[in-house]
Structures are given as structure tokens and as C-alpha cells.
Coordinates of C-alpha atoms in Angstrom, one line a residue:
M119 CA 37.1 -4.6 -70.4
S120 CA 40.1 -2.6 -69.3
L121 CA 42.9 -4.0 -67.2
E122 CA 42.0 -1.7 -64.3
I123 CA 38.4 -3.1 -64.3
R124 CA 39.7 -6.7 -64.4
L125 CA 42.0 -6.1 -61.6
D126 CA 39.3 -4.4 -59.5
E127 CA 37.0 -7.4 -60.1
Q128 CA 39.8 -9.9 -59.2
R129 CA 40.4 -8.0 -56.0
R130 CA 36.7 -8.0 -55.2
V131 CA 36.4 -11.8 -55.8
L132 CA 39.6 -12.5 -53.7
S133 CA 38.2 -10.2 -50.9
Y134 CA 35.0 -12.2 -50.6
Q135 CA 37.0 -15.5 -50.7
Y136 CA 39.2 -14.1 -47.9
C137 CA 36.1 -13.3 -45.8
R138 CA 34.6 -16.7 -46.4
D139 CA 37.8 -18.5 -45.4
L140 CA 38.3 -16.4 -42.3
T141 CA 34.7 -17.1 -41.2
R142 CA 34.9 -20.8 -41.9
A143 CA 38.1 -21.0 -39.7
A144 CA 37.0 -18.7 -36.9
A145 CA 33.2 -18.9 -36.6
K146 CA 32.7 -22.0 -34.5
N147 CA 29.0 -21.5 -34.0
F148 CA 27.9 -18.9 -36.7
Y149 CA 29.3 -20.7 -39.7
Y150 CA 26.7 -23.5 -39.6
G151 CA 23.9 -21.0 -39.7
L152 CA 25.5 -18.7 -42.3
R153 CA 25.8 -21.5 -44.8
L154 CA 22.0 -21.7 -45.0
L155 CA 21.8 -18.2 -46.6
P156 CA 21.4 -17.8 -50.3
E157 CA 23.9 -15.8 -52.3
P158 CA 24.7 -12.9 -52.3
K159 CA 23.5 -12.6 -48.7
R160 CA 25.8 -15.4 -47.6
S161 CA 29.0 -13.7 -48.9
A162 CA 27.8 -10.4 -47.4
M163 CA 27.4 -12.0 -44.0
F164 CA 30.9 -13.5 -44.3
A165 CA 32.2 -10.0 -45.0
L166 CA 30.3 -8.6 -41.9
Y167 CA 31.5 -11.4 -39.7
A168 CA 35.1 -11.1 -40.9
Y169 CA 35.1 -7.4 -40.1
M170 CA 33.8 -8.0 -36.6
R171 CA 36.3 -10.8 -36.0
L172 CA 39.3 -8.8 -37.1
V173 CA 38.3 -5.9 -34.8
D174 CA 38.0 -8.4 -31.9
D175 CA 41.4 -9.9 -32.8
I176 CA 43.1 -6.5 -32.6
A177 CA 41.9 -6.1 -29.0
D178 CA 42.2 -9.8 -27.9
E179 CA 44.6 -11.8 -30.0
D180 CA 47.6 -13.2 -28.1
D181 CA 50.3 -11.7 -30.3
G182 CA 52.5 -10.0 -27.8
R183 CA 51.3 -6.4 -28.5
S184 CA 50.9 -4.0 -25.5
S185 CA 47.7 -2.3 -24.7
A186 CA 49.0 0.9 -26.1
E187 CA 49.9 -0.8 -29.4
R188 CA 46.4 -2.4 -29.5
A189 CA 44.8 1.0 -28.8
S190 CA 46.8 2.5 -31.7
A191 CA 45.9 -0.4 -34.0
L192 CA 42.2 0.1 -33.2
E193 CA 42.4 3.8 -34.0
N194 CA 44.1 2.9 -37.3
W195 CA 41.3 0.4 -37.9
R196 CA 38.7 3.1 -37.3
T197 CA 40.5 5.4 -39.8
C198 CA 40.6 2.6 -42.4
T199 CA 36.9 1.9 -41.8
H200 CA 36.0 5.5 -42.4
A201 CA 38.2 5.6 -45.5
A202 CA 36.6 2.5 -46.9
L203 CA 33.1 3.8 -46.3
A204 CA 34.1 7.0 -48.1
G205 CA 35.1 5.0 -51.2
E206 CA 38.9 5.3 -50.6
I207 CA 41.4 2.4 -50.5
P208 CA 42.6 2.0 -46.8
N209 CA 46.2 1.7 -46.0
G210 CA 46.6 -0.6 -43.0
E211 CA 46.2 -4.1 -41.7
H212 CA 44.2 -6.8 -43.4
N213 CA 43.7 -4.9 -46.7
D214 CA 42.1 -8.0 -48.3
I215 CA 38.8 -7.4 -46.4
W216 CA 38.0 -3.9 -47.6
P217 CA 36.5 -4.5 -51.1
A218 CA 34.0 -7.0 -49.8
F219 CA 33.3 -5.0 -46.7
T220 CA 32.7 -1.7 -48.6
E221 CA 30.4 -3.3 -51.2
T222 CA 28.4 -5.1 -48.5
V223 CA 27.8 -1.9 -46.4
Q224 CA 26.9 0.0 -49.5
R225 CA 24.6 -2.6 -51.1
Y226 CA 22.7 -3.3 -47.9
R227 CA 22.8 0.2 -46.4
I228 CA 24.2 -0.9 -43.1
P229 CA 24.4 2.1 -40.7
A230 CA 28.0 3.3 -40.5
R231 CA 27.5 4.1 -36.7
L232 CA 27.5 0.3 -36.0
F233 CA 31.2 0.0 -36.8
D234 CA 32.2 2.9 -34.5
D235 CA 30.2 1.2 -31.8
A236 CA 31.9 -2.1 -32.4
I237 CA 35.3 -0.5 -32.2
A238 CA 34.3 1.3 -29.0
G239 CA 33.3 -2.1 -27.5
Q240 CA 36.7 -3.6 -28.3
Q241 CA 38.5 -0.6 -26.8
R242 CA 36.8 -1.4 -23.5
D243 CA 38.6 -4.8 -23.6
L244 CA 42.0 -3.3 -23.6
T245 CA 42.0 -2.8 -19.9
P246 CA 41.0 -5.3 -17.1
T247 CA 37.2 -5.4 -17.6
R248 CA 34.9 -4.7 -14.6
F249 CA 31.3 -3.5 -14.8
E250 CA 29.6 -2.1 -11.7
D251 CA 26.1 -2.8 -12.8
F252 CA 24.0 -4.4 -15.6
D253 CA 23.5 -1.1 -17.4
Q254 CA 27.3 -1.0 -18.1
L255 CA 27.4 -4.7 -19.1
H256 CA 24.4 -4.2 -21.4
Q257 CA 26.1 -1.3 -23.2
Y258 CA 29.1 -3.5 -23.7
C259 CA 27.0 -6.4 -25.0
Y260 CA 25.3 -4.1 -27.4
Q261 CA 28.7 -2.8 -28.7
V262 CA 30.2 -6.2 -29.3
A263 CA 27.1 -8.3 -30.3
G264 CA 24.0 -6.1 -30.6
V265 CA 25.5 -4.2 -33.4
V266 CA 26.1 -7.5 -35.3
G267 CA 22.5 -8.3 -34.9
V268 CA 21.4 -5.0 -36.3
G269 CA 23.9 -5.2 -39.2
S270 CA 22.8 -8.7 -40.0
I271 CA 19.1 -7.9 -40.5
H272 CA 20.1 -5.2 -42.9
I273 CA 21.7 -7.9 -45.0
W274 CA 18.8 -10.4 -44.5
G275 CA 16.0 -7.9 -45.2
F276 CA 13.4 -6.9 -42.6
E277 CA 10.3 -5.0 -41.9
G278 CA 9.3 -3.0 -38.8
G279 CA 12.0 -0.3 -38.9
A280 CA 13.6 0.8 -35.6
E281 CA 11.4 -1.6 -33.6
T282 CA 12.9 -4.6 -35.4
E283 CA 16.4 -3.2 -35.0
A284 CA 15.8 -3.2 -31.3
L285 CA 14.7 -6.8 -31.4
A286 CA 17.9 -7.7 -33.4
A287 CA 20.0 -5.8 -30.8
A288 CA 18.3 -7.7 -28.0
R289 CA 19.0 -11.1 -29.7
G290 CA 22.6 -10.1 -30.0
V291 CA 22.7 -9.3 -26.2
A292 CA 21.2 -12.7 -25.5
L293 CA 23.9 -14.4 -27.5
Q294 CA 26.7 -12.4 -25.8
L295 CA 25.3 -13.1 -22.3
T296 CA 25.4 -16.7 -23.2
N297 CA 29.1 -16.3 -24.3
I298 CA 29.9 -14.6 -21.0
L299 CA 28.4 -17.4 -18.9
R300 CA 30.2 -20.1 -21.0
D301 CA 33.5 -18.3 -20.6
V302 CA 33.4 -17.2 -16.9
R303 CA 36.6 -18.8 -15.8
E304 CA 38.5 -18.4 -19.1
D305 CA 37.8 -14.7 -19.1
A306 CA 38.6 -14.3 -15.4
G307 CA 42.0 -15.8 -16.1
C308 CA 42.6 -13.1 -18.7
G309 CA 41.7 -10.3 -16.2
R310 CA 38.1 -9.9 -17.6
I311 CA 35.2 -10.4 -15.2
Y312 CA 32.1 -9.3 -17.1
L313 CA 29.5 -10.2 -14.4
P314 CA 28.5 -6.9 -12.6
R315 CA 30.3 -6.3 -9.3
A316 CA 27.1 -5.3 -7.6
E317 CA 25.6 -8.7 -8.4
L318 CA 28.7 -10.5 -7.3
R319 CA 28.5 -8.7 -3.9
Q320 CA 24.7 -9.4 -3.7
M321 CA 25.3 -13.1 -4.3
N322 CA 28.4 -13.3 -2.0
V323 CA 30.7 -14.4 -4.8
A324 CA 34.2 -13.0 -4.7
E325 CA 36.2 -12.4 -7.9
E326 CA 38.9 -14.6 -6.4
D327 CA 36.3 -17.5 -6.4
L328 CA 36.0 -17.2 -10.2
L329 CA 39.7 -17.1 -10.6
A330 CA 40.2 -20.2 -8.4
G331 CA 37.2 -22.0 -10.0
R332 CA 35.4 -22.3 -6.7
G333 CA 31.7 -23.2 -7.0
G334 CA 29.1 -23.8 -4.3
E335 CA 25.6 -22.6 -3.5
A336 CA 26.5 -18.9 -3.9
F337 CA 28.0 -19.4 -7.3
E338 CA 25.1 -21.5 -8.5
A339 CA 22.6 -18.8 -7.3
L340 CA 24.6 -16.2 -9.2
M341 CA 24.6 -18.3 -12.4
R342 CA 20.8 -19.0 -12.1
F343 CA 20.2 -15.3 -11.9
Q344 CA 22.4 -14.6 -14.9
I345 CA 20.8 -17.5 -16.9
E346 CA 17.3 -16.1 -16.2
R347 CA 18.4 -12.7 -17.5
A348 CA 19.9 -14.2 -20.7
E349 CA 16.6 -16.2 -21.2
S350 CA 14.7 -12.9 -20.8
Y351 CA 16.6 -11.5 -23.8
Y352 CA 15.8 -14.5 -26.0
E353 CA 12.2 -14.0 -25.0
K354 CA 12.3 -10.2 -25.7
S355 CA 13.4 -10.9 -29.2
R356 CA 11.2 -13.8 -30.0
D357 CA 9.3 -11.9 -32.7
L358 CA 12.4 -11.3 -34.7
E359 CA 12.2 -14.3 -37.0
S360 CA 8.7 -13.3 -38.3
R361 CA 10.1 -9.8 -39.3
I362 CA 13.0 -10.8 -41.5
A363 CA 13.0 -12.1 -45.1
A364 CA 11.9 -15.7 -45.4
D365 CA 15.1 -16.8 -47.1
S366 CA 17.1 -15.7 -44.1
R367 CA 15.0 -17.2 -41.3
P368 CA 16.8 -20.6 -41.3
T369 CA 20.0 -18.9 -40.6
L370 CA 18.6 -16.9 -37.7
I371 CA 16.8 -19.9 -36.3
A372 CA 19.9 -22.1 -36.5
M373 CA 22.2 -19.5 -35.0
T374 CA 19.8 -18.8 -32.1
E375 CA 19.1 -22.4 -31.4
I376 CA 22.9 -23.2 -31.2
Y377 CA 23.4 -20.5 -28.6
H378 CA 20.1 -21.2 -26.8
R379 CA 21.1 -24.9 -26.4
L380 CA 24.4 -23.8 -25.0
L381 CA 22.6 -21.8 -22.4
R382 CA 20.4 -24.8 -21.5
A383 CA 23.4 -27.0 -21.2
I384 CA 24.9 -24.5 -18.8
A385 CA 21.7 -24.3 -16.8
A386 CA 21.7 -28.1 -16.4
Q387 CA 24.9 -27.9 -14.4
P388 CA 26.2 -24.3 -13.9
E389 CA 29.4 -25.3 -12.1
Q390 CA 30.7 -27.0 -15.2
V391 CA 31.7 -23.6 -16.6
L392 CA 34.4 -23.5 -13.9
R393 CA 36.0 -26.7 -15.3
R394 CA 35.5 -26.7 -19.0
R395 CA 34.2 -24.8 -22.0
V396 CA 30.7 -25.9 -22.8
S397 CA 30.1 -26.6 -26.5
L398 CA 27.9 -28.5 -28.9
S399 CA 29.3 -31.2 -31.2
T400 CA 29.6 -30.6 -34.9
W401 CA 27.0 -33.2 -35.5
S402 CA 24.5 -31.3 -33.2
K403 CA 25.1 -28.0 -35.1
L404 CA 24.5 -29.7 -38.4
R405 CA 21.3 -31.2 -37.2
I406 CA 20.1 -27.9 -35.9
G407 CA 20.9 -26.3 -39.3
W408 CA 19.0 -29.1 -41.1
R409 CA 16.0 -28.8 -38.9
A410 CA 15.9 -25.0 -39.3
M411 CA 16.0 -25.4 -43.1
R412 CA 13.2 -28.0 -43.0
S413 CA 11.1 -25.9 -40.7
A414 CA 11.4 -22.9 -43.0
R415 CA 10.5 -24.9 -46.1
S416 CA 7.4 -26.3 -44.3
A417 CA 6.3 -22.8 -43.3
R418 CA 6.8 -21.5 -46.9
S419 CA 4.7 -24.5 -48.2
A420 CA 2.0 -23.8 -45.7
R421 CA 1.8 -20.1 -46.7
A422 CA 1.6 -21.1 -50.4
D423 CA -1.2 -23.5 -49.6
N424 CA -3.1 -20.9 -47.7
A425 CA -2.7 -18.4 -50.5
E426 CA -3.9 -20.9 -53.0
D427 CA -7.0 -21.8 -50.8
A428 CA -7.8 -18.1 -50.5
A429 CA -7.5 -17.6 -54.3
L430 CA -9.9 -20.6 -54.9
A431 CA -12.4 -19.3 -52.3
A432 CA -12.5 -15.8 -53.9
P433 CA -15.7 -15.0 -55.8

């Protein structure tokens, strides 16, 4: 084996390790689900998550850069992404990610358009965020979370083509709407109010109320409306689990259950989001992961028993 090949392999291994470490440090909710994946899917998901996380950090990290500097950094990131997908070695920030990212996209044939969409979503966060209606908010949710859902199922394996991609995008929107409701006051303090202006007016909730952390009947009505919408996206995507590869279902089940339980916790007392960040304990997340794995094993066992019964009954 030549020195060049050994160095390339070392760089590849270190790249996947970098993505795994970044995911473990940053993915407060996703990591517990991703650990349930078999290799090489697990490492591929770490690479996908790391890419999305780094794009988000360029737009959002409190590092003193101006909006113009962040915009320039995002354009450089787009250039690096296109170079990596073309088989070139990018020259820019976070070079450790590119070998794992490139191999993952190529191996699982993840559509390149998803990464341009993700960058476009982060570009929208460079200025104070306001959406007039839900159509605008939905587009944003797709760009920052729906694309992750679509990219993930390409790694996991799926059937059903574009229809299943739409389900994955809807699941991503459900998770992002949950995030938005959890972080209402925190985001408002950063100049980002994601809830549509038309719905704030309709419910008689002023942006100043969100900034000041004022609740009341109007705020609760607004939150109930938003919670029902988020629930509708979980419902729209309920057939997704049955369409992805069996070895990846525990991950999807666990990740969804963690976010769905967050939404239910918010629904139990909507005004709490004005006082604190709603979260699940580490122990709760581990239990969810364990139950997801056990459920998937039981389902596989039942399918095997049914197949055996059918074979015995055959003439």
C-alpha cells in the first residue's frame, strides 16, 4: 500500500471520528437515536448531522462575526460543498468533515440539492426572522429540518420513492415546529420570532409579549393552535417507519418519540416555554431508545414467525 493511500485512509478515519465526536457533543436529542443504527449507517448519519450542525453554527454561533461575515462564510461553505461533491479537496473551514461527508453522500446517493436548500435556510437566519404566514414558515422548516429527514432516509434505506421523501420531509417539519415552540422566548431574545405574524395578530399576541415573557389566555390559545399544527405533521408522516429499512426503524422511532414527548410536555403547560427550556432527562432518552430497540426486535421476530408459519402451511 502506497504512502498516499495510507494517508488518505487515515484522513478518512479521522474525518468520521471528527463527525462522531461533534455529534456526541452537540446532538442533545438526536445522538441517543443515532447510536441505535448499525455500521456503516451510524457513521454516515454522524457525517450528515455534523455537516448540518456546522452550517447552523456559521449562521448562529455567538462568535462575534457580523452578519456580512456570516453571509460570506456561508457562501464559502457552499463553494466547499460543491467542490467536495465534485471530488475535489475543499479549502475552507472545518476541513476535517469533508472526507466523511463526501463518502457518505456518494455511497448513499443523497441528492445534492438538499445541501443548497440547507444553506439557504441558514441564510434566512442572518437577519431578524419574521414570517408573515405559515407558507413562509413551512418553507423555512423544510430547509432546516425537512432536508435532514430526506437525507436521513437515503442513508437508512427506504421504499416508496418521492412519496416517502415527502413523508420524511413532513417528519422533519414536525420536529422543527416542536423546536420552535420549545424555544419561543429564547429565539425572541435573539431577534427571531418564527411564529407567523398573521397568526400572532389573529390571536392578539404582540411580539413584545413574547420578548417580555407575558403569558395569559391569548398566548395559551396561540400555543394550542401551534401545538395542533405540529401534531398534524406527526400524523401526516405516521407511515414513514413502515417504509424504511428494518435496521433503521429503532433510530427513527426513538428520535421521533423524544421530540413528540417534548411537544406533549409543552402541551401540558404551554406558558412554561416563557420561563424555561423544556427538555427530557438523559434517563428518559435512554429508556426511549431501549424501548424502540425492543419494539423493533419484537416486530422482526413476529415477521419471522409469520414467514415460518406460511412456509409450513404451503402445500
